[in-house]
PDB file of C-alpha atoms in Angstrom:
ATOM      1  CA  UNK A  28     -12.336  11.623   4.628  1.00 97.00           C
ATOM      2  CA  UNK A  29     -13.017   7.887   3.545  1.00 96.00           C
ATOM      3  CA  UNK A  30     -11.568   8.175   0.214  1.00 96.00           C
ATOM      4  CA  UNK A  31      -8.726   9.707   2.339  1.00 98.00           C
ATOM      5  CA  UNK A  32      -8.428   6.885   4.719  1.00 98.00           C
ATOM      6  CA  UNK A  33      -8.624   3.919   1.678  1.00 97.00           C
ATOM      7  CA  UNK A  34      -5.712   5.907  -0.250  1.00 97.00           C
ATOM      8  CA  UNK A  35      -3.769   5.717   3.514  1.00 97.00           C
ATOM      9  CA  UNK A  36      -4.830   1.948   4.277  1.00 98.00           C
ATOM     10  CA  UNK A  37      -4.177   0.906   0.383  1.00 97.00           C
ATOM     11  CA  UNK A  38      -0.729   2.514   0.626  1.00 96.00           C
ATOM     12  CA  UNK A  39       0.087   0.786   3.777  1.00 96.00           C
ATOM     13  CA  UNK A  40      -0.733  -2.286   2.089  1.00 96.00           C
ATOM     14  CA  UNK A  41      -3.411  -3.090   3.048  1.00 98.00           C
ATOM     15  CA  UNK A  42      -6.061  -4.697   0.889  1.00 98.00           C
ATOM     16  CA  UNK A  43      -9.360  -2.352   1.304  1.00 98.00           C
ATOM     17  CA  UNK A  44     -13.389  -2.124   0.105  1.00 98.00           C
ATOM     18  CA  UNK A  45     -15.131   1.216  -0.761  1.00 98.00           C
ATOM     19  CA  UNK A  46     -18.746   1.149   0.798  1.00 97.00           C
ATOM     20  CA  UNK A  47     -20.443   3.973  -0.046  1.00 97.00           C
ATOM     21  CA  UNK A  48     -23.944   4.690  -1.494  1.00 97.00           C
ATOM     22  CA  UNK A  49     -22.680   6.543  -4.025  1.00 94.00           C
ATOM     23  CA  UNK A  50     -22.213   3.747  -6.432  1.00 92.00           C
ATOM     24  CA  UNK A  51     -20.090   5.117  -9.283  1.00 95.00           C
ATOM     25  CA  UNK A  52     -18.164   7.411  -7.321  1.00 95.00           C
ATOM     26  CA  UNK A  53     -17.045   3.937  -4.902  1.00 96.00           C
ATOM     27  CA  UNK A  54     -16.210   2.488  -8.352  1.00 97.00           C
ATOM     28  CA  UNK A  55     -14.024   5.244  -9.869  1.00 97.00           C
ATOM     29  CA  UNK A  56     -11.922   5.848  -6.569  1.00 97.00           C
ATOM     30  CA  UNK A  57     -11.464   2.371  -6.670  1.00 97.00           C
ATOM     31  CA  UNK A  58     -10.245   1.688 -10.184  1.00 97.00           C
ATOM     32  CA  UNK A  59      -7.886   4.658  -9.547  1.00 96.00           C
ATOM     33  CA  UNK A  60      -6.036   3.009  -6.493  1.00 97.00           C
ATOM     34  CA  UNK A  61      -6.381  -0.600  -8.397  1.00 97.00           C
ATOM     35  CA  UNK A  62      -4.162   1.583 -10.827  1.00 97.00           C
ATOM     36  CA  UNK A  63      -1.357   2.416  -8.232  1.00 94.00           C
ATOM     37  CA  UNK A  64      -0.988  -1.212  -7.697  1.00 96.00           C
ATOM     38  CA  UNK A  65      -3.672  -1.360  -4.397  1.00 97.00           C
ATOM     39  CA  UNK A  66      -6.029  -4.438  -4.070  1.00 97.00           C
ATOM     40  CA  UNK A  67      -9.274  -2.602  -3.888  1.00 98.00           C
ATOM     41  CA  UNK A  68     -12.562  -3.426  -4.795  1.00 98.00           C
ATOM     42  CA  UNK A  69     -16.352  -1.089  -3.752  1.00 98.00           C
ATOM     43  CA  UNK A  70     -19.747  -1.884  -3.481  1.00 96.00           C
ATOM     44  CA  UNK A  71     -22.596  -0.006  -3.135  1.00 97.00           C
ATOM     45  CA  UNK A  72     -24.531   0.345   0.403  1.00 97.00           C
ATOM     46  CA  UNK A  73     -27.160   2.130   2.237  1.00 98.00           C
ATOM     47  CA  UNK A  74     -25.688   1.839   5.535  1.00 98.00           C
ATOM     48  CA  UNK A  75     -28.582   2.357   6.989  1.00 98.00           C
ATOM     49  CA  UNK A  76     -30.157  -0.938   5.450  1.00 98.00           C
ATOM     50  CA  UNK A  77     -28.833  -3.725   7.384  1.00 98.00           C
ATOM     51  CA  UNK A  78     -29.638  -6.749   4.967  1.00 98.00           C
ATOM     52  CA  UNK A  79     -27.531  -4.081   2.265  1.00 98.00           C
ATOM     53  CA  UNK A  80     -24.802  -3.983   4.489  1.00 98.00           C
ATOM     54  CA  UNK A  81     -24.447  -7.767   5.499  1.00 98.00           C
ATOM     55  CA  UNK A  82     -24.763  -8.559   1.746  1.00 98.00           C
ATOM     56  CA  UNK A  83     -21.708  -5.957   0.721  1.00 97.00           C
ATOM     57  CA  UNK A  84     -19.753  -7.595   3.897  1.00 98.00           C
ATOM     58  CA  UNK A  85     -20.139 -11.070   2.539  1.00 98.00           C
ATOM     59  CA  UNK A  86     -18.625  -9.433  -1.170  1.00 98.00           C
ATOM     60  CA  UNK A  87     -15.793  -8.311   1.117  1.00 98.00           C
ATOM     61  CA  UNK A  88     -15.572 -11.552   2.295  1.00 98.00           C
ATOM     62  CA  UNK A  89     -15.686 -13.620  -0.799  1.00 98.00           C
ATOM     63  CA  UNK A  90     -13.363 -11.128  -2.609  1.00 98.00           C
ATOM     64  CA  UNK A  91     -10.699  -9.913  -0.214  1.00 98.00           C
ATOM     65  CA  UNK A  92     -10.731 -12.396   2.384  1.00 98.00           C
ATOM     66  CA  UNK A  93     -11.951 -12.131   6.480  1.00 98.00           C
ATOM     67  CA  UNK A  94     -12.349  -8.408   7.771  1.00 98.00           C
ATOM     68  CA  UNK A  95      -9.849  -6.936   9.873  1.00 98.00           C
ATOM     69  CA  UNK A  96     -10.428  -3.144  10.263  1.00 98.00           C
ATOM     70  CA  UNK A  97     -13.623  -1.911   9.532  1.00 98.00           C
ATOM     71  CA  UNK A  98     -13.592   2.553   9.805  1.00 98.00           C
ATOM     72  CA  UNK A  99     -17.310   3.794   9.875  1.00 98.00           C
ATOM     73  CA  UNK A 100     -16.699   6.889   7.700  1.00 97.00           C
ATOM     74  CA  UNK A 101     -20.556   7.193   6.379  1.00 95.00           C
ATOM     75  CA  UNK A 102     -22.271  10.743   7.933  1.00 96.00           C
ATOM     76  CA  UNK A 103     -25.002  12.938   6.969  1.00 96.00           C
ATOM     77  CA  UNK A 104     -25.302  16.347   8.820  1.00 96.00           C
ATOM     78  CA  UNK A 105     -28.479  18.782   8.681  1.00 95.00           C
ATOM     79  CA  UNK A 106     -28.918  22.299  10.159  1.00 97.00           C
ATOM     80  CA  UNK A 107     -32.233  22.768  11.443  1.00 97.00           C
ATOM     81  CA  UNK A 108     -33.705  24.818  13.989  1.00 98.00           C
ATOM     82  CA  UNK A 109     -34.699  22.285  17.361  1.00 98.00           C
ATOM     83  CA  UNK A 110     -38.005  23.494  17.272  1.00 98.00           C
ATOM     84  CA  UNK A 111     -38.139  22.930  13.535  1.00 98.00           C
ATOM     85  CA  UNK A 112     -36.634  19.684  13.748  1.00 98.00           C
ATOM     86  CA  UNK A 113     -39.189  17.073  12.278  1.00 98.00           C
ATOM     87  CA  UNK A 114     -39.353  13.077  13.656  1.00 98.00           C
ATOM     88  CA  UNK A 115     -38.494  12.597   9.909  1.00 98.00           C
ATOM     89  CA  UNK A 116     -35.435  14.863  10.206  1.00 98.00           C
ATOM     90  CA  UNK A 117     -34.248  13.456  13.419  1.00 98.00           C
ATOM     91  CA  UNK A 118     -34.419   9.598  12.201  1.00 98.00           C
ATOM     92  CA  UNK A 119     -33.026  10.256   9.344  1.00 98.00           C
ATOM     93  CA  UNK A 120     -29.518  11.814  11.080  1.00 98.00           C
ATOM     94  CA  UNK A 121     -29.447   9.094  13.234  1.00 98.00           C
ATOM     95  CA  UNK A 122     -30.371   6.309  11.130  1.00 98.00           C
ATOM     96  CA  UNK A 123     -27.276   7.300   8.595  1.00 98.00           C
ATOM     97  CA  UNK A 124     -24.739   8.411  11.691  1.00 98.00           C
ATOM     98  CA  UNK A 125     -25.363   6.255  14.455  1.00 98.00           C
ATOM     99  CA  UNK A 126     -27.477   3.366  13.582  1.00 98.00           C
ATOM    100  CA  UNK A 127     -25.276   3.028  10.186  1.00 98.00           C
ATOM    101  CA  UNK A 128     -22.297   2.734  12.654  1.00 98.00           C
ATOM    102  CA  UNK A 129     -23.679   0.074  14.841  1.00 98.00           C
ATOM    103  CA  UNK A 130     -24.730  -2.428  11.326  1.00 98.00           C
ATOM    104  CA  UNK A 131     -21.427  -1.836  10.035  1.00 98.00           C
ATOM    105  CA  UNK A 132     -19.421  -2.171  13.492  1.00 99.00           C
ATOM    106  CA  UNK A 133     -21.762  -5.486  14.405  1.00 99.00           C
ATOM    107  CA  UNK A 134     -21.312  -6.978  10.553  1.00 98.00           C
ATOM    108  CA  UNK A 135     -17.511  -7.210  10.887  1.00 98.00           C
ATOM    109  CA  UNK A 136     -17.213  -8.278  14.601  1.00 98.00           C
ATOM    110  CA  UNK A 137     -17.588 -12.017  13.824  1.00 98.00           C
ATOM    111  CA  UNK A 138     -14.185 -11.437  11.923  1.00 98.00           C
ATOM    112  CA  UNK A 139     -12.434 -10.253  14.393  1.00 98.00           C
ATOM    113  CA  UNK A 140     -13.613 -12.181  17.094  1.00 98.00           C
ATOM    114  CA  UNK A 141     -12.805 -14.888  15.274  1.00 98.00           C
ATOM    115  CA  UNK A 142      -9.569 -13.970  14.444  1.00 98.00           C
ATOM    116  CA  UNK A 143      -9.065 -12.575  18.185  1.00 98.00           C
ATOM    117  CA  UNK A 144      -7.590  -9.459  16.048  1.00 98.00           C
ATOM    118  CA  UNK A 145      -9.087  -6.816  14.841  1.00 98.00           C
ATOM    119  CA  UNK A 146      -9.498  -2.595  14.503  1.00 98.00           C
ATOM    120  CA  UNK A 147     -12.428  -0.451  14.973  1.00 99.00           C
ATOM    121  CA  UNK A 148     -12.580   2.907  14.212  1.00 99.00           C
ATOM    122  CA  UNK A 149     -15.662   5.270  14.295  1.00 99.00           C
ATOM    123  CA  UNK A 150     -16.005   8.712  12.885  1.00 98.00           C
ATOM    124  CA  UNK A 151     -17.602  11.085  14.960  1.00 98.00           C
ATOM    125  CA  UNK A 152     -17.142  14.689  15.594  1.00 98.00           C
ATOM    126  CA  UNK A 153     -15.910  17.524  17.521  1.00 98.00           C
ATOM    127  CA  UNK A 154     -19.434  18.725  17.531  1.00 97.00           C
ATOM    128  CA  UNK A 155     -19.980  15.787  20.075  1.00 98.00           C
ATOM    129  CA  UNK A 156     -18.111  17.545  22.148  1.00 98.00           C
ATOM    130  CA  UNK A 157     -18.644  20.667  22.338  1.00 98.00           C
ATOM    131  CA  UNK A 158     -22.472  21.301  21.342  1.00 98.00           C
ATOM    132  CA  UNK A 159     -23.209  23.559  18.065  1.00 97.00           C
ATOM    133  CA  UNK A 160     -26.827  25.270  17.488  1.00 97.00           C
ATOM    134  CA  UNK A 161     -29.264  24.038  15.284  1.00 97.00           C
ATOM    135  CA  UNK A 162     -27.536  20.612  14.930  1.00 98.00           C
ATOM    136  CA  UNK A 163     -29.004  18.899  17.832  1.00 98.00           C
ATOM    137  CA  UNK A 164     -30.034  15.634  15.478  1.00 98.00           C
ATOM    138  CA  UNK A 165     -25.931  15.691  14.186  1.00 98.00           C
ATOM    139  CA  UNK A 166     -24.899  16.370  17.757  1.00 98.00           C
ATOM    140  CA  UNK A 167     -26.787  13.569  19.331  1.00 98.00           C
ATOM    141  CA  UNK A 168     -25.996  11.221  16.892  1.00 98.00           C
ATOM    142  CA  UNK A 169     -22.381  11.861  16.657  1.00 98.00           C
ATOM    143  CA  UNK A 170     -22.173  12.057  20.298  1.00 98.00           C
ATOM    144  CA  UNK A 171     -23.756   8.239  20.384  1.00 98.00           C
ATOM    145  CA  UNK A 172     -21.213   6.992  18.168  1.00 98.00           C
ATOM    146  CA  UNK A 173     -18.489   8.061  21.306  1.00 98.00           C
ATOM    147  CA  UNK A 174     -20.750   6.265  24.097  1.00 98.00           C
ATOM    148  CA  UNK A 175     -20.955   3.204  21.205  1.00 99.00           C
ATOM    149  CA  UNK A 176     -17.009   3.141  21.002  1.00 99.00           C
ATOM    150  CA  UNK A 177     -16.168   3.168  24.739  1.00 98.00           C
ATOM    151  CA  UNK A 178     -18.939   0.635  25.014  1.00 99.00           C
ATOM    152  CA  UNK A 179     -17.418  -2.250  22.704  1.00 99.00           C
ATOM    153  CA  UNK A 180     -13.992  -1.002  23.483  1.00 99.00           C
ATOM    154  CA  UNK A 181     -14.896  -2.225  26.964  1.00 98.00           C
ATOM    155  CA  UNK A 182     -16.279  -5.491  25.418  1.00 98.00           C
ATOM    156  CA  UNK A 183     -13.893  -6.239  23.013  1.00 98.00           C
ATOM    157  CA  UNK A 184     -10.484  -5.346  24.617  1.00 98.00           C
ATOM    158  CA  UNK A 185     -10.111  -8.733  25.622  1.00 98.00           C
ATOM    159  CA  UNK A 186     -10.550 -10.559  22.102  1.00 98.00           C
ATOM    160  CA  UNK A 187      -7.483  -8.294  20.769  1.00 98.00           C
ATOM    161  CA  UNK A 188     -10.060  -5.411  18.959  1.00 98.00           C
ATOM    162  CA  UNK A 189      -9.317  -2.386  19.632  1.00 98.00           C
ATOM    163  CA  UNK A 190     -12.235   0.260  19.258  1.00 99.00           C
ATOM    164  CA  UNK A 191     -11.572   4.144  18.968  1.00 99.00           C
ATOM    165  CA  UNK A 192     -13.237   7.436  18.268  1.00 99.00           C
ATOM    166  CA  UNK A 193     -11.765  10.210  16.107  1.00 99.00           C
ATOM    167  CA  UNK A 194     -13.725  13.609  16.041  1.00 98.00           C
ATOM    168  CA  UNK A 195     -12.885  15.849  13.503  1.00 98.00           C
ATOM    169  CA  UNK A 196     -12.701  19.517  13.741  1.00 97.00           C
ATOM    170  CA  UNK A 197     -13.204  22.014  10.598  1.00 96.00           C
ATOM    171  CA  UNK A 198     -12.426  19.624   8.032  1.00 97.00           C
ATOM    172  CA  UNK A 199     -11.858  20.726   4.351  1.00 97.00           C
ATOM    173  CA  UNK A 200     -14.519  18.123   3.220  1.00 95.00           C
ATOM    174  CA  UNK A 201     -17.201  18.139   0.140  1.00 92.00           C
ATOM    175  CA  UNK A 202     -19.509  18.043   3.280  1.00 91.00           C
ATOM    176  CA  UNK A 203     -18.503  21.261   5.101  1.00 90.00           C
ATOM    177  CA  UNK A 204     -18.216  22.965   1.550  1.00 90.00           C
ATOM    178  CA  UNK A 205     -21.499  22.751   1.189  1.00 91.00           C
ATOM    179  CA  UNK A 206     -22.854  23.497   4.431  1.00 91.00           C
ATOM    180  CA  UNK A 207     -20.473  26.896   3.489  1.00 90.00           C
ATOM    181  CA  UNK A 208     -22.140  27.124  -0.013  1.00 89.00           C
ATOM    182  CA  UNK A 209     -25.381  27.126   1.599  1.00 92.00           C
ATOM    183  CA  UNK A 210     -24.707  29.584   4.237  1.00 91.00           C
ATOM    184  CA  UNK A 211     -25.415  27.234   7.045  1.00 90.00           C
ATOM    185  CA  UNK A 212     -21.751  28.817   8.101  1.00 89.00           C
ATOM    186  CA  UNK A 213     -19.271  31.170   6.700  1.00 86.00           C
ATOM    187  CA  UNK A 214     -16.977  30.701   4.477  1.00 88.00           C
ATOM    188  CA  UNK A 215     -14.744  27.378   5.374  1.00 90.00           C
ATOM    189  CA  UNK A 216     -11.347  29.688   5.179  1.00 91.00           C
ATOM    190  CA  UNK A 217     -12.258  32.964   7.011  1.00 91.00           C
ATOM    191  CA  UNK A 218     -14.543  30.556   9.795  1.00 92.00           C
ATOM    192  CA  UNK A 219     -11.344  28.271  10.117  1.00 95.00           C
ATOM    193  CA  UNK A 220      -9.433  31.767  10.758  1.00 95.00           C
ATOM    194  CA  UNK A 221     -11.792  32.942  13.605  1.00 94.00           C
ATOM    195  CA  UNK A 222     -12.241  29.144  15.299  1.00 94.00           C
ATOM    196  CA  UNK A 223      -9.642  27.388  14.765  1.00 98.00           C
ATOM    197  CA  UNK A 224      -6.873  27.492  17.181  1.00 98.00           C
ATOM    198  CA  UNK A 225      -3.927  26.630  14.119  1.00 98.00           C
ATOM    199  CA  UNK A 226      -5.925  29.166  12.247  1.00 97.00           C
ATOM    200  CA  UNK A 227      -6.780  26.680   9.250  1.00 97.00           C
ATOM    201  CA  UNK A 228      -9.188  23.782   8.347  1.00 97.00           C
ATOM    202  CA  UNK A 229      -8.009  20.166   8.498  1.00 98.00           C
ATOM    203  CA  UNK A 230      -7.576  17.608   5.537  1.00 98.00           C
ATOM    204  CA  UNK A 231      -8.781  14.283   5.105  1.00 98.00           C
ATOM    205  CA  UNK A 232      -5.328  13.449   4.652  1.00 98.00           C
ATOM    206  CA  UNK A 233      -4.476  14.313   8.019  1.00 98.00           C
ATOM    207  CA  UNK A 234      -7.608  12.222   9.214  1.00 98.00           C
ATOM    208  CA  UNK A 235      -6.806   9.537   7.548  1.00 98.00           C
ATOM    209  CA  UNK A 236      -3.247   9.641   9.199  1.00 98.00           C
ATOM    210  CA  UNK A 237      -4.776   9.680  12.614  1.00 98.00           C
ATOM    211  CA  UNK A 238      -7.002   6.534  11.348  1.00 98.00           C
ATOM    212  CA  UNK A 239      -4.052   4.633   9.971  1.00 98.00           C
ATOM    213  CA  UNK A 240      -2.039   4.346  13.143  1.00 98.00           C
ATOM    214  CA  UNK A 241      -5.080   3.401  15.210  1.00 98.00           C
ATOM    215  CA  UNK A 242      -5.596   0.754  12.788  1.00 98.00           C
ATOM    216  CA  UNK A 243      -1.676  -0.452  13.558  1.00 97.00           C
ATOM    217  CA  UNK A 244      -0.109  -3.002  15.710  1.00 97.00           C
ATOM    218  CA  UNK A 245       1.757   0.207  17.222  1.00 98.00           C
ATOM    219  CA  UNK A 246      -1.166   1.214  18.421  1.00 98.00           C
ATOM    220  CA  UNK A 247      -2.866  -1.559  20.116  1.00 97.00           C
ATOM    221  CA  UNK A 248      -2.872  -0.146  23.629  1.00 98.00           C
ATOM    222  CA  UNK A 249      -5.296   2.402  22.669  1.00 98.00           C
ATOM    223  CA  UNK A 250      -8.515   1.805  22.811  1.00 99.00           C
ATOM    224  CA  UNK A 251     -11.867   3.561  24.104  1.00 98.00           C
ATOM    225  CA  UNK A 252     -10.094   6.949  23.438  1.00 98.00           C
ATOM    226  CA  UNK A 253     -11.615   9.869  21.540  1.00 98.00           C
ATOM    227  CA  UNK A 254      -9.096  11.402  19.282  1.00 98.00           C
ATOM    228  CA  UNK A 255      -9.769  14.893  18.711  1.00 98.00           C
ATOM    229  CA  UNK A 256      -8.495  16.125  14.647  1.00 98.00           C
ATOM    230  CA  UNK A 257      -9.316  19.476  15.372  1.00 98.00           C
ATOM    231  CA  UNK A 258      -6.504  22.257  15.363  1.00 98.00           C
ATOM    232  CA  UNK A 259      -7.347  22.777  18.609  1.00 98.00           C
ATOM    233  CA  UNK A 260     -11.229  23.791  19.089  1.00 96.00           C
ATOM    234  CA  UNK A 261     -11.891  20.876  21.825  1.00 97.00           C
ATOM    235  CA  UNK A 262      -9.387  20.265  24.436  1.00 95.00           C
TER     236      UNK A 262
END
């Protein structure tokens, strides 16, 4: 869904840096949109480091200029039994999903408030939403990523930021392929058939559409608002 959401931004026009702590990966997506003419450059970071992340932010900075939009795509999920659930387990899921979202969120807001302009967008989940056994960790810490965006969309709507949830659905991500290769669900096609209203998974395409308007002037009435990507499994 990230690299999804840099090919949208970079199209747009926008100039755009790949965090992500896989290093090499950041580096090839980003020579490949260099090559279609974007203005792209990537960094690794741990987001759940906060020195890491301040450090990639002032690259950003020195290299592309003030940060406007910053979209907390970064997640981890797990499938553990609750009662199985170690203190380990549980910090871990948070540290990467919600606490990864507040350093990143926090690092750019001196940008924006500067600039009395700016775009938040988190990443969450349907999950949030609706509850899903032996995910509580995932669930909880997707689920305090929502009560983080209302909360600075509150605090920010006055400076010109505008802060917003999306929660995917059944997305066809690298992620949910492997919970499927594992057997932590069913196959991603035949599950999408059963749950899924439209009777498919999403793309990170169609994310990253979402994303890209709620990163737009057009949009800059929204805030707060959970946007649910899901073919219809949360109303």
């Amino acid at each position: 869904m990230g690299l999804a959401i840099a090919r949208q931004m970079a199209a747009r026009g926008d100039r755009v840096a790949l965090l992500d702590l896989q290093g090499d990966a950041a580096m090839r997506a980003a020579e490949r949109l260099r090559e279609s003419g974007a203005q792209v450059m990537a960094a690794v970071v741990d987001v759940t480091d906060r020195a890491a992340v301040d450090a990639a932010l002032d690259k950003v900075r020195a290299e592309l200029g003030p940060i406007a939009i910053m979209v907390t795509s970064a997640g981890l999920d797990a499938f553990e039994p609750f009662t199985e659930i170690t203190s380990e387990s549980w910090e871990r899921v948070l540290s990467v999903n919600l606490t990864g979202t507040f350093h990143c969120l926090q690092a750019a807001a001196s940008d924006m408030l500067e600039a009395r302009w700016g775009r938040m967008v988190t990443i969450s989940s349907s999950s949030a939403q609706s509850g899903a056994p032996r995910m509580a960790h995932y669930v909880a810490s997707k689920a305090g990523v929502i009560g983080l965006t209302r909360a600075l969309a509150l605090e920010f709507a006055r400076h010109g930021i505008s802060v917003n949830a999306i929660t995917p659905g059944m997305i066809d991500t690298p992620m949910l392929r492997r919970a499927a290769s594992g057997g932590d669900i069913g196959t991603l096609e035949k599950t999408a058939a059963r749950a899924v209203p439209v009777g498919r998974p999403g793309t990170p395409d169609e994310i990253a559409a979402t994303c890209a308007f709620l990163c737009s002037d057009e949009a800059a009435f929204i805030t707060g608002q959970v946007i649910g990507v899901n073919g219809g499994m949360v109303l």
